[in-house]
Amino acid sequence: MSDERDTNEGGTGDDATTLPLVNEDGVDLTLIRWSLGLTATERLRVLEGHMEFAEMVRTARRDAAR
Amino acid sequence: MRLVELLGVLVRHEVEFVVVGGVAAVINGAPITTSDLDILHRRTPENVRRLVAAVTEIDATFRTDSRKIRPNESHLLGPGHALLQTTLGVLDSLGTIETNTTYEDVLVDTFVTEVAGLSIRALTLERLIKVKEQTGRPKDLRMLPELRATLAERNRR
């Protein structure tokens, strides 16, 4: 696997209009297609952003409880 | 959590490891979140020496022990899990996964990819799904639908 993005997925082509948005388990497939369209570096940067936000929320809740 | 920076410290110290767990899922394209970095390290004396040097640089201590014990070579040579807090975030350095599966055992189910200019070895999505199925912990089972859907979507493309 390389760090190159797959340019076939963007969710805007004709194919995207016929693909299911959610699978039988309730998983949002549009998020998965979006993620697969990113490079590995971009995926980890997104994750870092989520981690940072979660830490901000934890800190805010801790401060509010004081 | 400075994830990429943490990976960079390990790579700079030439530690042999495989990214497993949630971060491996993300590298594989699964849109999930996690709060730590799980690695399976090679348990040779040379590699463990490099790993100790790497985690010492980022002030790692066992986060489950209030005495702030620092990991040493004897801690990391064994098959257990070192649950660490570092200045760059939470790092779980695992001697084995599943039932005594080692770094060498899983190499066949790994791939190397580039992350921010670093060559990072990660577990394949197929093997990660098997690991989560076998572990059977509620948090692992909750992740499975996303992982299976990611694999199916990737295979469809």
PDB file of N, CA, C and O in Angstrom, chain B residues 19-28 30 32 97-98 109 123-135 140 143-144 147:
ATOM      1  N   VAL B  19       2.516  -1.105  13.606  1.00  0.00           N
ATOM      2  CA  VAL B  19       1.379  -0.387  14.170  1.00  0.00           C
ATOM      3  C   VAL B  19       0.174  -1.328  14.137  1.00  0.00           C
ATOM      4  O   VAL B  19      -0.157  -1.888  13.079  1.00  0.00           O
ATOM      5  N   VAL B  20      -0.449  -1.509  15.294  1.00  0.00           N
ATOM      6  CA  VAL B  20      -1.643  -2.355  15.388  1.00  0.00           C
ATOM      7  C   VAL B  20      -2.754  -1.502  16.018  1.00  0.00           C
ATOM      8  O   VAL B  20      -2.542  -0.335  16.292  1.00  0.00           O
ATOM      9  N   GLY B  21      -3.925  -2.057  16.229  1.00  0.00           N
ATOM     10  CA  GLY B  21      -4.985  -1.323  16.918  1.00  0.00           C
ATOM     11  C   GLY B  21      -5.631  -0.247  16.063  1.00  0.00           C
ATOM     12  O   GLY B  21      -5.595  -0.279  14.826  1.00  0.00           O
ATOM     13  N   GLY B  22      -6.208   0.728  16.744  1.00  0.00           N
ATOM     14  CA  GLY B  22      -7.006   1.758  16.065  1.00  0.00           C
ATOM     15  C   GLY B  22      -6.221   2.577  15.050  1.00  0.00           C
ATOM     16  O   GLY B  22      -6.757   2.931  13.991  1.00  0.00           O
ATOM     17  N   VAL B  23      -4.982   2.890  15.360  1.00  0.00           N
ATOM     18  CA  VAL B  23      -4.193   3.687  14.408  1.00  0.00           C
ATOM     19  C   VAL B  23      -3.928   2.883  13.133  1.00  0.00           C
ATOM     20  O   VAL B  23      -3.943   3.438  12.027  1.00  0.00           O
ATOM     21  N   ALA B  24      -3.728   1.578  13.272  1.00  0.00           N
ATOM     22  CA  ALA B  24      -3.577   0.736  12.081  1.00  0.00           C
ATOM     23  C   ALA B  24      -4.861   0.764  11.253  1.00  0.00           C
ATOM     24  O   ALA B  24      -4.827   0.802  10.015  1.00  0.00           O
ATOM     25  N   ALA B  25      -5.994   0.759  11.944  1.00  0.00           N
ATOM     26  CA  ALA B  25      -7.280   0.838  11.233  1.00  0.00           C
ATOM     27  C   ALA B  25      -7.365   2.131  10.435  1.00  0.00           C
ATOM     28  O   ALA B  25      -7.794   2.136   9.278  1.00  0.00           O
ATOM     29  N   VAL B  26      -6.946   3.232  11.043  1.00  0.00           N
ATOM     30  CA  VAL B  26      -6.996   4.525  10.359  1.00  0.00           C
ATOM     31  C   VAL B  26      -6.024   4.542   9.174  1.00  0.00           C
ATOM     32  O   VAL B  26      -6.376   5.019   8.085  1.00  0.00           O
ATOM     33  N   ILE B  27      -4.833   4.040   9.370  1.00  0.00           N
ATOM     34  CA  ILE B  27      -3.868   3.976   8.258  1.00  0.00           C
ATOM     35  C   ILE B  27      -4.476   3.199   7.090  1.00  0.00           C
ATOM     36  O   ILE B  27      -4.290   3.538   5.924  1.00  0.00           O
ATOM     37  N   ASN B  28      -5.243   2.156   7.428  1.00  0.00           N
ATOM     38  CA  ASN B  28      -5.894   1.336   6.396  1.00  0.00           C
ATOM     39  C   ASN B  28      -7.120   2.001   5.772  1.00  0.00           C
ATOM     40  O   ASN B  28      -7.721   1.458   4.849  1.00  0.00           O
ATOM     41  N   ALA B  30      -9.965   3.193   7.644  1.00  0.00           N
ATOM     42  CA  ALA B  30     -11.198   3.153   8.424  1.00  0.00           C
ATOM     43  C   ALA B  30     -11.384   4.492   9.148  1.00  0.00           C
ATOM     44  O   ALA B  30     -10.473   4.941   9.839  1.00  0.00           O
ATOM     45  N   ILE B  32     -12.285   5.784  11.924  1.00  0.00           N
ATOM     46  CA  ILE B  32     -12.586   5.605  13.346  1.00  0.00           C
ATOM     47  C   ILE B  32     -11.704   6.539  14.173  1.00  0.00           C
ATOM     48  O   ILE B  32     -10.773   7.142  13.643  1.00  0.00           O
ATOM     49  N   ILE B  97       0.543  -9.997  20.608  1.00  0.00           N
ATOM     50  CA  ILE B  97      -0.891  -9.753  20.465  1.00  0.00           C
ATOM     51  C   ILE B  97      -1.574 -11.109  20.350  1.00  0.00           C
ATOM     52  O   ILE B  97      -0.901 -12.138  20.234  1.00  0.00           O
ATOM     53  N   GLU B  98      -2.882 -11.097  20.334  1.00  0.00           N
ATOM     54  CA  GLU B  98      -3.666 -12.342  20.280  1.00  0.00           C
ATOM     55  C   GLU B  98      -3.163 -13.285  21.372  1.00  0.00           C
ATOM     56  O   GLU B  98      -2.931 -12.857  22.487  1.00  0.00           O
ATOM     57  N   ASP B 109       1.557 -10.403   7.499  1.00  0.00           N
ATOM     58  CA  ASP B 109       0.279  -9.683   7.398  1.00  0.00           C
ATOM     59  C   ASP B 109       0.455  -8.187   7.661  1.00  0.00           C
ATOM     60  O   ASP B 109      -0.399  -7.548   8.292  1.00  0.00           O
ATOM     61  N   LEU B 123      -0.317  -3.265  10.408  1.00  0.00           N
ATOM     62  CA  LEU B 123      -1.053  -4.516  10.199  1.00  0.00           C
ATOM     63  C   LEU B 123      -2.066  -4.325   9.072  1.00  0.00           C
ATOM     64  O   LEU B 123      -2.669  -3.261   8.944  1.00  0.00           O
ATOM     65  N   THR B 124      -2.252  -5.349   8.254  1.00  0.00           N
ATOM     66  CA  THR B 124      -3.264  -5.260   7.202  1.00  0.00           C
ATOM     67  C   THR B 124      -4.662  -5.236   7.825  1.00  0.00           C
ATOM     68  O   THR B 124      -4.862  -5.704   8.951  1.00  0.00           O
ATOM     69  N   LEU B 125      -5.589  -4.697   7.066  1.00  0.00           N
ATOM     70  CA  LEU B 125      -6.968  -4.627   7.553  1.00  0.00           C
ATOM     71  C   LEU B 125      -7.539  -6.034   7.784  1.00  0.00           C
ATOM     72  O   LEU B 125      -8.264  -6.270   8.763  1.00  0.00           O
ATOM     73  N   GLU B 126      -7.196  -6.945   6.894  1.00  0.00           N
ATOM     74  CA  GLU B 126      -7.704  -8.318   7.035  1.00  0.00           C
ATOM     75  C   GLU B 126      -7.261  -8.932   8.366  1.00  0.00           C
ATOM     76  O   GLU B 126      -8.054  -9.537   9.087  1.00  0.00           O
ATOM     77  N   ARG B 127      -5.968  -8.768   8.686  1.00  0.00           N
ATOM     78  CA  ARG B 127      -5.447  -9.348   9.938  1.00  0.00           C
ATOM     79  C   ARG B 127      -5.980  -8.596  11.154  1.00  0.00           C
ATOM     80  O   ARG B 127      -6.267  -9.204  12.193  1.00  0.00           O
ATOM     81  N   LEU B 128      -6.123  -7.283  11.004  1.00  0.00           N
ATOM     82  CA  LEU B 128      -6.655  -6.486  12.113  1.00  0.00           C
ATOM     83  C   LEU B 128      -8.066  -6.952  12.487  1.00  0.00           C
ATOM     84  O   LEU B 128      -8.413  -7.057  13.668  1.00  0.00           O
ATOM     85  N   ILE B 129      -8.866  -7.255  11.472  1.00  0.00           N
ATOM     86  CA  ILE B 129     -10.218  -7.759  11.727  1.00  0.00           C
ATOM     87  C   ILE B 129     -10.150  -9.084  12.495  1.00  0.00           C
ATOM     88  O   ILE B 129     -10.877  -9.292  13.473  1.00  0.00           O
ATOM     89  N   LYS B 130      -9.234  -9.961  12.081  1.00  0.00           N
ATOM     90  CA  LYS B 130      -9.095 -11.251  12.784  1.00  0.00           C
ATOM     91  C   LYS B 130      -8.666 -11.043  14.236  1.00  0.00           C
ATOM     92  O   LYS B 130      -9.153 -11.720  15.147  1.00  0.00           O
ATOM     93  N   VAL B 131      -7.742 -10.096  14.448  1.00  0.00           N
ATOM     94  CA  VAL B 131      -7.278  -9.811  15.812  1.00  0.00           C
ATOM     95  C   VAL B 131      -8.432  -9.321  16.675  1.00  0.00           C
ATOM     96  O   VAL B 131      -8.631  -9.780  17.799  1.00  0.00           O
ATOM     97  N   LYS B 132      -9.224  -8.397  16.134  1.00  0.00           N
ATOM     98  CA  LYS B 132     -10.345  -7.839  16.902  1.00  0.00           C
ATOM     99  C   LYS B 132     -11.399  -8.912  17.173  1.00  0.00           C
ATOM    100  O   LYS B 132     -12.014  -8.926  18.235  1.00  0.00           O
ATOM    101  N   GLU B 133     -11.619  -9.796  16.191  1.00  0.00           N
ATOM    102  CA  GLU B 133     -12.591 -10.879  16.386  1.00  0.00           C
ATOM    103  C   GLU B 133     -12.131 -11.800  17.513  1.00  0.00           C
ATOM    104  O   GLU B 133     -12.922 -12.237  18.336  1.00  0.00           O
ATOM    105  N   GLN B 134     -10.830 -12.077  17.522  1.00  0.00           N
ATOM    106  CA  GLN B 134     -10.313 -13.016  18.510  1.00  0.00           C
ATOM    107  C   GLN B 134     -10.290 -12.410  19.905  1.00  0.00           C
ATOM    108  O   GLN B 134     -10.585 -13.080  20.889  1.00  0.00           O
ATOM    109  N   THR B 135      -9.923 -11.118  19.970  1.00  0.00           N
ATOM    110  CA  THR B 135      -9.834 -10.454  21.268  1.00  0.00           C
ATOM    111  C   THR B 135     -11.200 -10.452  21.940  1.00  0.00           C
ATOM    112  O   THR B 135     -11.309 -10.768  23.133  1.00  0.00           O
ATOM    113  N   ASP B 140     -13.470  -3.670  21.013  1.00  0.00           N
ATOM    114  CA  ASP B 140     -12.981  -4.213  19.744  1.00  0.00           C
ATOM    115  C   ASP B 140     -14.144  -4.647  18.864  1.00  0.00           C
ATOM    116  O   ASP B 140     -14.135  -4.435  17.651  1.00  0.00           O
ATOM    117  N   MET B 143     -15.868  -1.930  16.989  1.00  0.00           N
ATOM    118  CA  MET B 143     -15.131  -1.391  15.844  1.00  0.00           C
ATOM    119  C   MET B 143     -15.293  -2.268  14.586  1.00  0.00           C
ATOM    120  O   MET B 143     -15.081  -1.818  13.464  1.00  0.00           O
ATOM    121  N   LEU B 144     -15.685  -3.523  14.802  1.00  0.00           N
ATOM    122  CA  LEU B 144     -15.684  -4.483  13.696  1.00  0.00           C
ATOM    123  C   LEU B 144     -16.555  -4.094  12.493  1.00  0.00           C
ATOM    124  O   LEU B 144     -16.109  -4.248  11.345  1.00  0.00           O
ATOM    125  N   LEU B 147     -14.659  -1.739  10.351  1.00  0.00           N
ATOM    126  CA  LEU B 147     -13.502  -2.360   9.716  1.00  0.00           C
ATOM    127  C   LEU B 147     -13.931  -3.249   8.547  1.00  0.00           C
ATOM    128  O   LEU B 147     -13.338  -3.214   7.472  1.00  0.00           O
TER     129      LEU B 147
END
